Short mmCIF file of C-alpha atoms and ligand atoms in Angstrom, two decimals:
data_model
loop_
_atom_site.label_atom_id
_atom_site.label_comp_id
_atom_site.label_asym_id
_atom_site.label_seq_id
_atom_site.Cartn_x
_atom_site.Cartn_y
_atom_site.Cartn_z
CA MET A 1 70.02 38.21 181.63
CA ILE A 2 70.91 36.39 178.43
CA THR A 3 73.75 38.01 176.54
CA PRO A 4 73.17 38.24 172.79
CA ALA A 5 75.36 35.68 171.00
CA SER A 6 76.96 38.43 168.90
CA HIS A 7 78.61 39.86 172.06
CA LYS A 8 80.52 36.66 172.59
CA LYS A 9 84.29 36.88 172.07
CA TYR A 10 86.43 33.99 170.85
CA LEU A 11 89.73 33.52 172.68
CA PHE A 12 92.04 30.86 171.27
CA LEU A 13 95.05 29.40 173.05
CA ILE A 14 97.53 27.64 170.74
CA GLY A 15 99.75 25.03 172.44
CA CYS A 16 99.55 24.11 176.10
CA GLY A 17 102.90 25.12 177.50
CA HIS A 18 103.57 26.21 181.06
CA SER A 19 101.72 29.56 180.75
CA HIS A 20 98.52 28.34 179.11
CA ILE A 21 98.09 25.46 181.50
CA SER A 22 97.83 27.84 184.47
CA ILE A 23 95.36 29.99 182.55
CA ILE A 24 93.12 27.00 181.86
CA LYS A 25 93.25 26.02 185.55
CA LYS A 26 92.33 29.60 186.50
CA LEU A 27 89.42 29.68 184.04
CA GLY A 28 87.87 26.81 186.02
CA ILE A 29 87.76 29.14 189.03
CA CYS A 30 87.01 32.50 187.34
CA PRO A 31 85.55 32.08 183.86
CA LEU A 32 85.85 35.04 181.48
CA PRO A 33 82.36 36.54 180.95
CA ASP A 34 80.90 36.36 177.43
CA THR A 35 83.99 34.59 176.14
CA LYS A 36 84.36 31.18 174.56
CA VAL A 37 87.84 29.83 175.19
CA THR A 38 89.36 27.13 172.97
CA LEU A 39 92.68 25.34 173.37
CA ILE A 40 94.37 23.84 170.30
CA SER A 41 97.07 21.33 171.22
CA THR A 42 98.96 18.60 169.41
CA ASP A 43 99.08 16.63 172.66
CA SER A 44 96.21 15.59 174.89
CA LEU A 45 98.57 14.29 177.58
CA ILE A 46 101.38 16.75 178.20
CA PRO A 47 104.60 15.83 179.96
CA TYR A 48 106.17 18.00 182.66
CA SER A 49 109.69 18.50 181.30
CA GLY A 50 111.37 18.71 184.71
CA MET A 51 110.34 15.08 185.40
CA LEU A 52 111.39 13.60 182.04
CA PRO A 53 114.90 12.62 183.10
CA GLY A 54 113.26 10.79 186.04
CA LEU A 55 110.86 9.04 183.66
CA ILE A 56 113.76 7.90 181.45
CA ALA A 57 115.77 6.75 184.48
CA GLY A 58 112.76 4.80 185.78
CA HIS A 59 112.11 6.87 188.93
CA TYR A 60 108.66 7.90 187.62
CA THR A 61 105.82 6.26 185.75
CA PHE A 62 104.24 7.84 182.65
CA GLU A 63 101.22 8.88 184.76
CA ASP A 64 103.44 10.55 187.38
CA CYS A 65 104.70 13.17 184.92
CA HIS A 66 101.83 13.74 182.46
CA ILE A 67 98.89 16.13 182.70
CA ASP A 68 95.58 15.14 181.15
CA LEU A 69 94.59 18.19 179.09
CA GLN A 70 91.24 16.91 177.95
CA LYS A 71 90.07 16.48 181.56
CA LEU A 72 91.60 19.81 182.64
CA CYS A 73 89.76 21.61 179.81
CA GLN A 74 86.52 19.81 180.63
CA ARG A 75 86.69 20.95 184.27
CA ALA A 76 87.48 24.54 183.19
CA GLY A 77 84.77 24.79 180.52
CA VAL A 78 87.38 25.23 177.80
CA GLN A 79 86.82 23.67 174.37
CA PHE A 80 89.65 21.29 173.45
CA VAL A 81 90.76 20.89 169.83
CA HIS A 82 93.25 18.05 169.42
CA SER A 83 95.19 19.23 166.40
CA GLU A 84 98.35 20.97 165.25
CA VAL A 85 98.27 24.56 164.02
CA GLN A 86 99.72 24.86 160.54
CA HIS A 87 99.57 28.66 160.20
CA ILE A 88 97.35 31.65 160.96
CA ASP A 89 96.09 34.57 158.90
CA PRO A 90 96.27 37.63 161.18
CA LEU A 91 94.38 39.78 158.63
CA THR A 92 91.24 37.63 158.56
CA LYS A 93 91.94 36.31 162.10
CA ARG A 94 91.74 32.67 161.05
CA ILE A 95 93.66 29.68 162.37
CA TYR A 96 94.47 26.79 160.03
CA CYS A 97 95.08 23.36 161.58
CA TYR A 98 95.98 19.95 160.17
CA GLN A 99 92.87 17.82 159.55
CA HIS A 100 90.52 20.34 161.15
CA PRO A 101 88.32 23.10 159.68
CA SER A 102 89.74 26.63 160.03
CA LEU A 103 88.79 28.62 163.13
CA GLN A 104 87.98 32.31 163.69
CA TYR A 105 89.46 34.21 166.66
CA ASP A 106 89.01 37.61 168.27
CA LEU A 107 91.99 37.24 170.60
CA LEU A 108 94.85 34.77 170.33
CA SER A 109 97.67 33.54 172.55
CA ILE A 110 100.57 31.34 171.41
CA ASN A 111 102.53 29.07 173.81
CA ILE A 112 104.01 26.38 171.56
CA GLY A 113 107.52 26.03 173.05
CA SER A 114 110.70 25.37 171.09
CA GLN A 115 112.58 22.40 169.71
CA PRO A 116 116.30 21.72 169.21
CA ALA A 117 117.36 23.54 166.01
CA LEU A 118 118.52 20.94 163.50
CA ASN A 119 118.38 22.78 160.19
CA ASP A 120 122.08 23.66 160.00
CA ILE A 121 123.14 20.02 160.37
CA LYS A 122 123.27 17.90 157.24
CA GLY A 123 120.97 14.88 157.53
CA ALA A 124 119.61 15.89 160.96
CA ASN A 125 116.03 16.32 159.81
CA LYS A 126 116.05 12.71 158.62
CA HIS A 127 118.30 10.95 161.13
CA GLY A 128 118.43 13.25 164.16
CA CYS A 129 116.36 12.40 167.22
CA PRO A 130 115.62 15.66 169.10
CA ILE A 131 114.58 15.40 172.75
CA LYS A 132 111.52 17.51 171.88
CA PRO A 133 108.70 16.81 171.08
CA PHE A 134 109.06 14.64 174.17
CA GLN A 135 106.56 11.95 173.20
CA GLN A 136 108.34 11.33 169.91
CA PHE A 137 111.66 11.11 171.77
CA LEU A 138 110.28 8.71 174.40
CA ASP A 139 108.77 6.46 171.71
CA TYR A 140 112.10 6.35 169.85
CA TRP A 141 114.10 5.66 173.03
CA GLN A 142 111.75 2.92 174.22
CA HIS A 143 111.75 1.28 170.78
CA TRP A 144 115.56 1.33 170.72
CA LEU A 145 115.75 -0.06 174.28
CA LYS A 146 113.56 -3.02 173.32
CA ILE A 147 115.76 -3.84 170.33
CA ALA A 148 118.99 -3.41 172.31
CA GLN A 149 117.68 -5.68 175.08
CA SER A 150 116.88 -8.43 172.62
CA MET A 151 120.42 -8.36 171.22
CA ASN A 152 123.55 -10.17 172.42
CA THR A 153 124.63 -8.30 175.58
CA ASN A 154 128.33 -8.55 174.59
CA VAL A 155 127.76 -6.18 171.66
CA LEU A 156 128.73 -2.65 172.69
CA GLN A 157 125.94 -0.08 172.15
CA ARG A 158 127.26 3.44 171.49
CA ILE A 159 125.11 6.29 172.74
CA VAL A 160 125.90 9.84 171.65
CA MET A 161 124.15 12.97 172.94
CA THR A 162 124.66 16.30 171.19
CA GLY A 163 124.33 19.46 173.29
CA GLY A 164 126.09 20.69 176.42
CA GLY A 165 123.14 22.28 178.26
CA ALA A 166 121.16 21.12 181.28
CA ALA A 167 118.46 19.14 179.43
CA SER A 168 121.06 17.28 177.38
CA ILE A 169 123.16 16.25 180.38
CA GLU A 170 120.17 15.35 182.55
CA VAL A 171 118.73 13.11 179.81
CA LEU A 172 122.12 11.48 179.08
CA LEU A 173 122.66 10.73 182.79
CA ALA A 174 119.13 9.32 183.02
CA MET A 175 119.78 7.00 180.06
CA HIS A 176 123.09 5.95 181.66
CA TYR A 177 121.31 5.17 184.96
CA LYS A 178 118.57 3.20 183.21
CA LEU A 179 120.99 1.06 181.22
CA ARG A 180 123.45 0.42 184.06
CA HIS A 181 120.88 -0.30 186.77
CA THR A 182 117.97 -2.00 185.07
CA THR A 183 119.36 -3.71 181.97
CA SER A 184 122.31 -5.86 180.94
CA ILE A 185 122.99 -3.68 177.89
CA HIS A 186 126.71 -3.03 177.46
CA ALA A 187 127.00 0.64 176.42
CA SER A 188 129.41 3.53 175.98
CA PHE A 189 128.30 7.15 176.35
CA THR A 190 129.60 10.29 174.62
CA LEU A 191 128.54 13.92 174.98
CA VAL A 192 129.33 16.36 172.15
CA CYS A 193 129.30 19.99 173.21
CA ALA A 194 129.84 23.03 170.94
CA ASN A 195 131.19 25.23 173.76
CA GLN A 196 134.53 24.66 175.49
CA ASN A 197 132.66 24.10 178.76
CA ILE A 198 129.55 22.07 179.41
CA LEU A 199 126.69 23.94 181.17
CA SER A 200 128.22 27.27 180.13
CA SER A 201 125.26 29.28 181.49
CA PHE A 202 125.82 27.89 185.02
CA ASN A 203 128.37 28.85 187.66
CA GLU A 204 131.80 27.21 187.70
CA ARG A 205 131.01 24.93 190.65
CA VAL A 206 128.13 23.36 188.71
CA GLN A 207 130.39 22.85 185.69
CA VAL A 208 133.16 21.28 187.77
CA PHE A 209 130.69 19.01 189.57
CA PHE A 210 129.18 17.65 186.33
CA LYS A 211 132.55 17.28 184.58
CA ARG A 212 133.78 15.15 187.47
CA HIS A 213 130.50 13.22 187.67
CA LEU A 214 130.53 12.39 183.94
CA LYS A 215 134.18 11.29 184.21
CA THR A 216 133.40 9.02 187.17
CA LEU A 217 130.68 7.35 185.09
CA ASP A 218 133.06 6.90 182.13
CA ILE A 219 131.10 9.30 179.93
CA THR A 220 133.35 10.87 177.29
CA ILE A 221 133.01 14.64 176.71
CA ILE A 222 133.99 16.07 173.32
CA SER A 223 133.89 19.84 173.79
CA GLY A 224 134.42 22.78 171.41
CA ARG A 225 133.10 20.74 168.46
CA HIS A 226 129.95 21.10 166.38
CA VAL A 227 128.20 18.19 164.71
CA ALA A 228 128.31 18.94 160.97
CA ALA A 229 126.42 15.93 159.61
CA ILE A 230 124.60 12.77 160.60
CA ASN A 231 123.66 9.63 158.71
CA GLN A 232 122.01 6.42 159.86
CA HIS A 233 125.07 5.20 161.79
CA GLN A 234 127.58 8.03 162.11
CA LEU A 235 128.01 11.61 163.25
CA THR A 236 130.62 13.79 161.55
CA LEU A 237 132.11 16.60 163.63
CA ASP A 238 133.36 19.91 162.20
CA ASP A 239 137.03 18.77 162.47
CA GLY A 240 136.24 15.66 160.41
CA THR A 241 136.08 13.24 163.37
CA ILE A 242 133.59 10.43 162.79
CA LEU A 243 131.62 8.96 165.68
CA ASP A 244 129.78 5.68 165.17
CA TYR A 245 126.53 5.47 167.09
CA ASP A 246 123.69 3.09 167.84
CA PHE A 247 121.48 5.66 169.56
CA SER A 248 121.93 9.39 169.07
CA ALA A 249 119.86 12.20 170.59
CA TRP A 250 119.85 15.97 170.16
CA ALA A 251 119.44 18.72 172.70
CA THR A 252 121.10 21.59 170.86
CA HIS A 253 120.06 25.26 171.15
CA ALA A 254 116.34 26.08 170.86
CA GLY A 255 114.77 26.59 167.44
CA ALA A 256 111.35 27.98 166.50
CA GLN A 257 108.57 26.57 164.34
CA PHE A 258 108.39 28.30 160.96
CA TRP A 259 104.70 29.14 160.86
CA PRO A 260 104.60 32.26 163.12
CA ALA A 261 107.12 34.09 160.87
CA GLU A 262 105.51 32.70 157.70
CA SER A 263 102.12 33.94 158.96
CA GLY A 264 103.46 37.50 159.07
CA LEU A 265 104.11 37.92 162.81
CA LYS A 266 107.21 39.99 163.49
CA CYS A 267 109.90 37.57 164.62
CA ASP A 268 113.59 37.77 165.49
CA ASN A 269 116.20 36.29 163.15
CA LYS A 270 115.67 32.81 164.67
CA GLY A 271 111.89 32.84 164.13
CA PHE A 272 110.81 33.63 167.73
CA ILE A 273 107.80 35.98 168.01
CA GLN A 274 108.85 39.44 169.18
CA ILE A 275 106.74 40.63 172.09
CA ASP A 276 106.47 43.84 174.10
CA GLN A 277 106.45 44.27 177.89
CA TYR A 278 102.76 43.22 177.96
CA LEU A 279 103.59 39.89 176.20
CA ARG A 280 101.82 41.09 173.01
CA SER A 281 103.17 40.58 169.52
CA VAL A 282 104.90 43.83 168.53
CA SER A 283 103.26 43.60 165.08
CA HIS A 284 99.77 42.30 166.04
CA PRO A 285 98.31 43.60 169.34
CA ASP A 286 95.47 41.03 169.28
CA ILE A 287 98.04 38.22 169.51
CA PHE A 288 100.02 37.34 172.65
CA ALA A 289 103.01 34.97 172.77
CA VAL A 290 104.71 33.46 175.82
CA GLY A 291 107.28 30.86 176.86
CA ASP A 292 110.06 29.62 174.61
CA ILE A 293 108.39 30.74 171.35
CA ALA A 294 108.44 34.39 172.46
CA ALA A 295 111.37 36.78 172.09
CA PHE A 296 110.96 39.24 174.98
CA MET A 297 112.40 42.77 174.73
CA THR A 298 115.40 41.72 176.84
CA PRO A 299 116.46 38.19 175.80
CA LEU A 300 115.45 35.50 178.32
CA PRO A 301 116.80 31.95 178.71
CA LYS A 302 114.56 29.30 177.15
CA ALA A 303 113.44 27.84 180.48
CA GLY A 304 110.07 26.69 181.77
CA VAL A 305 110.52 28.99 184.77
CA TYR A 306 109.87 32.08 182.61
CA ALA A 307 106.84 30.53 180.91
CA ILE A 308 105.39 29.72 184.35
CA ARG A 309 106.00 33.28 185.60
CA GLN A 310 104.42 34.77 182.47
CA GLY A 311 101.18 32.80 183.08
CA PRO A 312 99.52 35.14 185.63
CA VAL A 313 100.48 38.31 183.66
CA LEU A 314 99.15 36.74 180.47
CA ALA A 315 95.88 35.73 182.20
CA SER A 316 95.43 39.26 183.47
CA ASN A 317 96.26 40.84 180.09
CA LEU A 318 93.93 38.59 178.11
CA ALA A 319 91.05 39.50 180.45
CA ALA A 320 92.05 43.19 180.34
CA THR A 321 92.17 43.20 176.52
CA LEU A 322 88.65 41.73 176.33
CA LYS A 323 87.40 44.43 178.72
CA GLN A 324 89.57 47.17 177.15
CA HIS A 325 91.31 47.75 180.48
CA PRO A 326 94.99 48.71 180.93
CA LEU A 327 97.57 45.91 180.67
CA LEU A 328 100.19 44.71 183.17
CA ALA A 329 103.90 44.70 182.29
CA PHE A 330 105.87 41.47 182.71
CA LYS A 331 108.98 41.98 184.85
CA PRO A 332 111.30 38.99 184.46
CA GLN A 333 113.40 37.89 187.41
CA LYS A 334 117.17 38.20 186.94
CA ARG A 335 118.08 34.83 188.46
CA PHE A 336 116.23 31.60 188.95
CA LEU A 337 116.79 28.45 190.94
CA SER A 338 117.90 25.46 188.87
CA LEU A 339 117.56 21.92 190.17
CA LEU A 340 119.39 19.44 187.94
CA THR A 341 119.25 15.67 188.36
CA THR A 342 122.36 13.52 188.09
CA GLY A 343 120.85 10.17 186.97
CA ASP A 344 120.43 8.59 190.40
CA ARG A 345 117.99 9.98 193.02
CA HIS A 346 120.45 12.82 193.56
CA ALA A 347 120.43 16.41 192.26
CA ILE A 348 122.23 19.73 192.39
CA ALA A 349 120.79 23.15 193.22
CA SER A 350 122.18 26.30 191.66
CA TRP A 351 121.13 29.93 192.09
CA GLY A 352 123.49 32.55 190.71
CA PRO A 353 126.89 31.78 192.29
CA LEU A 354 125.37 29.41 194.91
CA PHE A 355 125.62 25.63 194.63
CA GLY A 356 124.54 22.63 196.69
CA HIS A 357 123.97 18.95 196.00
CA GLY A 358 122.77 15.74 197.60
CA LYS A 359 119.91 13.30 197.80
CA TRP A 360 117.93 15.96 199.72
CA VAL A 361 117.97 18.19 196.59
CA TRP A 362 116.43 15.35 194.56
CA TRP A 363 113.68 14.82 197.16
CA TRP A 364 113.04 18.57 197.27
CA LYS A 365 112.77 18.70 193.44
CA ASN A 366 110.63 15.57 193.48
CA TYR A 367 108.24 17.28 195.93
CA ILE A 368 107.98 20.46 193.77
CA ASP A 369 107.57 18.56 190.48
CA ARG A 370 104.99 16.08 191.76
CA ALA A 371 102.99 18.92 193.34
CA PHE A 372 102.99 20.76 189.97
CA VAL A 373 101.54 17.78 188.08
CA VAL A 374 99.03 16.87 190.80
CA ARG A 375 97.75 20.47 190.88
CA PHE A 376 96.60 20.16 187.26
CA ASN A 377 95.39 16.55 187.39
CA GLN A 378 93.25 16.72 190.48
CA ASN A 379 89.52 17.40 190.36
CA ARG A 380 89.63 19.93 193.17
CA ARG A 381 89.77 23.59 192.23
C1 FAD B 401 114.56 17.10 179.57
C2 FAD B 401 114.26 18.55 179.83
C3 FAD B 401 114.26 19.01 181.14
C4 FAD B 401 113.99 20.36 181.40
N1 FAD B 401 114.00 20.78 182.69
C5 FAD B 401 113.72 22.07 182.97
C6 FAD B 401 113.69 22.52 184.32
O1 FAD B 401 113.93 21.77 185.27
N2 FAD B 401 113.41 23.85 184.54
C7 FAD B 401 113.15 24.72 183.51
O2 FAD B 401 112.89 25.91 183.76
N3 FAD B 401 113.17 24.31 182.22
C8 FAD B 401 113.44 23.02 181.92
N4 FAD B 401 113.47 22.60 180.62
C9 FAD B 401 113.15 23.56 179.56
C10 FAD B 401 111.65 23.62 179.43
O3 FAD B 401 111.14 22.35 179.11
C11 FAD B 401 111.19 24.58 178.33
O4 FAD B 401 111.83 25.81 178.48
C12 FAD B 401 109.69 24.73 178.52
O5 FAD B 401 109.04 23.50 178.28
C13 FAD B 401 109.12 25.77 177.56
O6 FAD B 401 107.79 25.89 177.94
P1 FAD B 401 106.72 26.49 176.98
O7 FAD B 401 105.63 26.89 177.92
O8 FAD B 401 107.30 27.56 176.14
O9 FAD B 401 106.26 25.33 175.99
P2 FAD B 401 106.26 23.75 176.10
O10 FAD B 401 106.29 23.29 177.51
O11 FAD B 401 107.32 23.25 175.18
O12 FAD B 401 104.84 23.38 175.53
C14 FAD B 401 104.44 23.67 174.22
C15 FAD B 401 103.21 22.87 173.89
O13 FAD B 401 102.67 23.33 172.65
C16 FAD B 401 102.30 22.22 171.84
N5 FAD B 401 102.46 22.64 170.43
C17 FAD B 401 103.65 22.83 169.80
N6 FAD B 401 103.41 23.23 168.53
C18 FAD B 401 102.07 23.27 168.37
C19 FAD B 401 101.23 23.61 167.27
N7 FAD B 401 101.75 23.99 166.11
N8 FAD B 401 99.89 23.51 167.44
C20 FAD B 401 99.36 23.15 168.64
N9 FAD B 401 100.12 22.81 169.72
C21 FAD B 401 101.45 22.89 169.59
C22 FAD B 401 103.27 21.11 172.23
O14 FAD B 401 102.72 19.87 171.96
C23 FAD B 401 103.46 21.38 173.73
O15 FAD B 401 102.52 20.65 174.48
C24 FAD B 401 113.74 21.25 180.34
C25 FAD B 401 113.73 20.78 179.01
C26 FAD B 401 113.99 19.46 178.76
C27 FAD B 401 114.01 18.98 177.33
#
């Protein structure tokens, strides 16, 4: 039987974070009846964040840690729009993108992640180099590496990383490994952390391990200080200290894009979309939001783990909304396993108060991460 075209619903997915990617994969196996699904993404090759430190350190190639979205969408029968969403109009249900005609939706889901918040820091929007978007960061790092390698190796290169969380330390250690093991660049490394302790959301054994590890590698930690300003060559801390730098990167707390709040979606005071237990916008029930961009009823850490876990509930709720069936509630886990790399092929594992480390942790993480990427790149369903 041919369904009349007017019955067709238009489901749009904005951004291809960890939740949407699993939905697209699932659509290849069970398509939604009478529904045209479209993904709008700024990237056509998306990196798996857990493998980025390994890419920077040189343990992985670009292909090892990127998922080809265009091919994934093709296999799943999902239309792919390679563009960036500028804003939406929830009243007329239209999506406005850069250099693309506007689009009409019936149902919408937003999974656009977060980026280090730089607005409070003078000069950061011009001179700061946030570690997200990843591609922009990788381009900047590789460009800098090329220049540094062509210079006199006796000139000291000063690298400063701002942020005391896991991503910041993993990336700094990866840069340290790369420079010390594969180049003759003579460099010093400094980590600036606003809290008194690095990795403040982890147990004490993780903190002690990394403090000792950074010290062994001669990496200076400046803790309890905020960066107040940045110019082309210097960072100014809130106590007036000036740090000269040659390469500076930012992995400060997560910030949100402005457009969801500016489009009229109810957001928290940081601009994250407020959602209910069903992952729906509290102000617009035909819009779902997941991953870092969403502010769940009980605050969740901005970690890929939650975005991954929200994927199946989101898939079920999008299908249920189209069929006007009851929705499933998302029940976040209280604890999650963290596997953090230490530069070399070595990693630590932490779960609540538990802690372990060794090369075996790195190989375990490597197995999980590679399997994740392969799952989305392979042709098999
Ligand atoms: C170096 C590093 C290592 C990390 N390691 C871990 C780890 O081991 N475990 C863990 O749990 N978390 C980790 N994280 C945190 C994790 O990356 C984030 O929490 C996670 O990526 C958030 O996922 P998401 O699904 O919300 O969105 P993202 O994965 O950030 O994806 C969002 C996507 O939306 C696209 N997009 C953005 N804006 C628009 C727009 N306006 N229009 C269209 N498309 C758009 C982006 O291009 C991107 O592809 C790490 C982060 C970093 C930086």
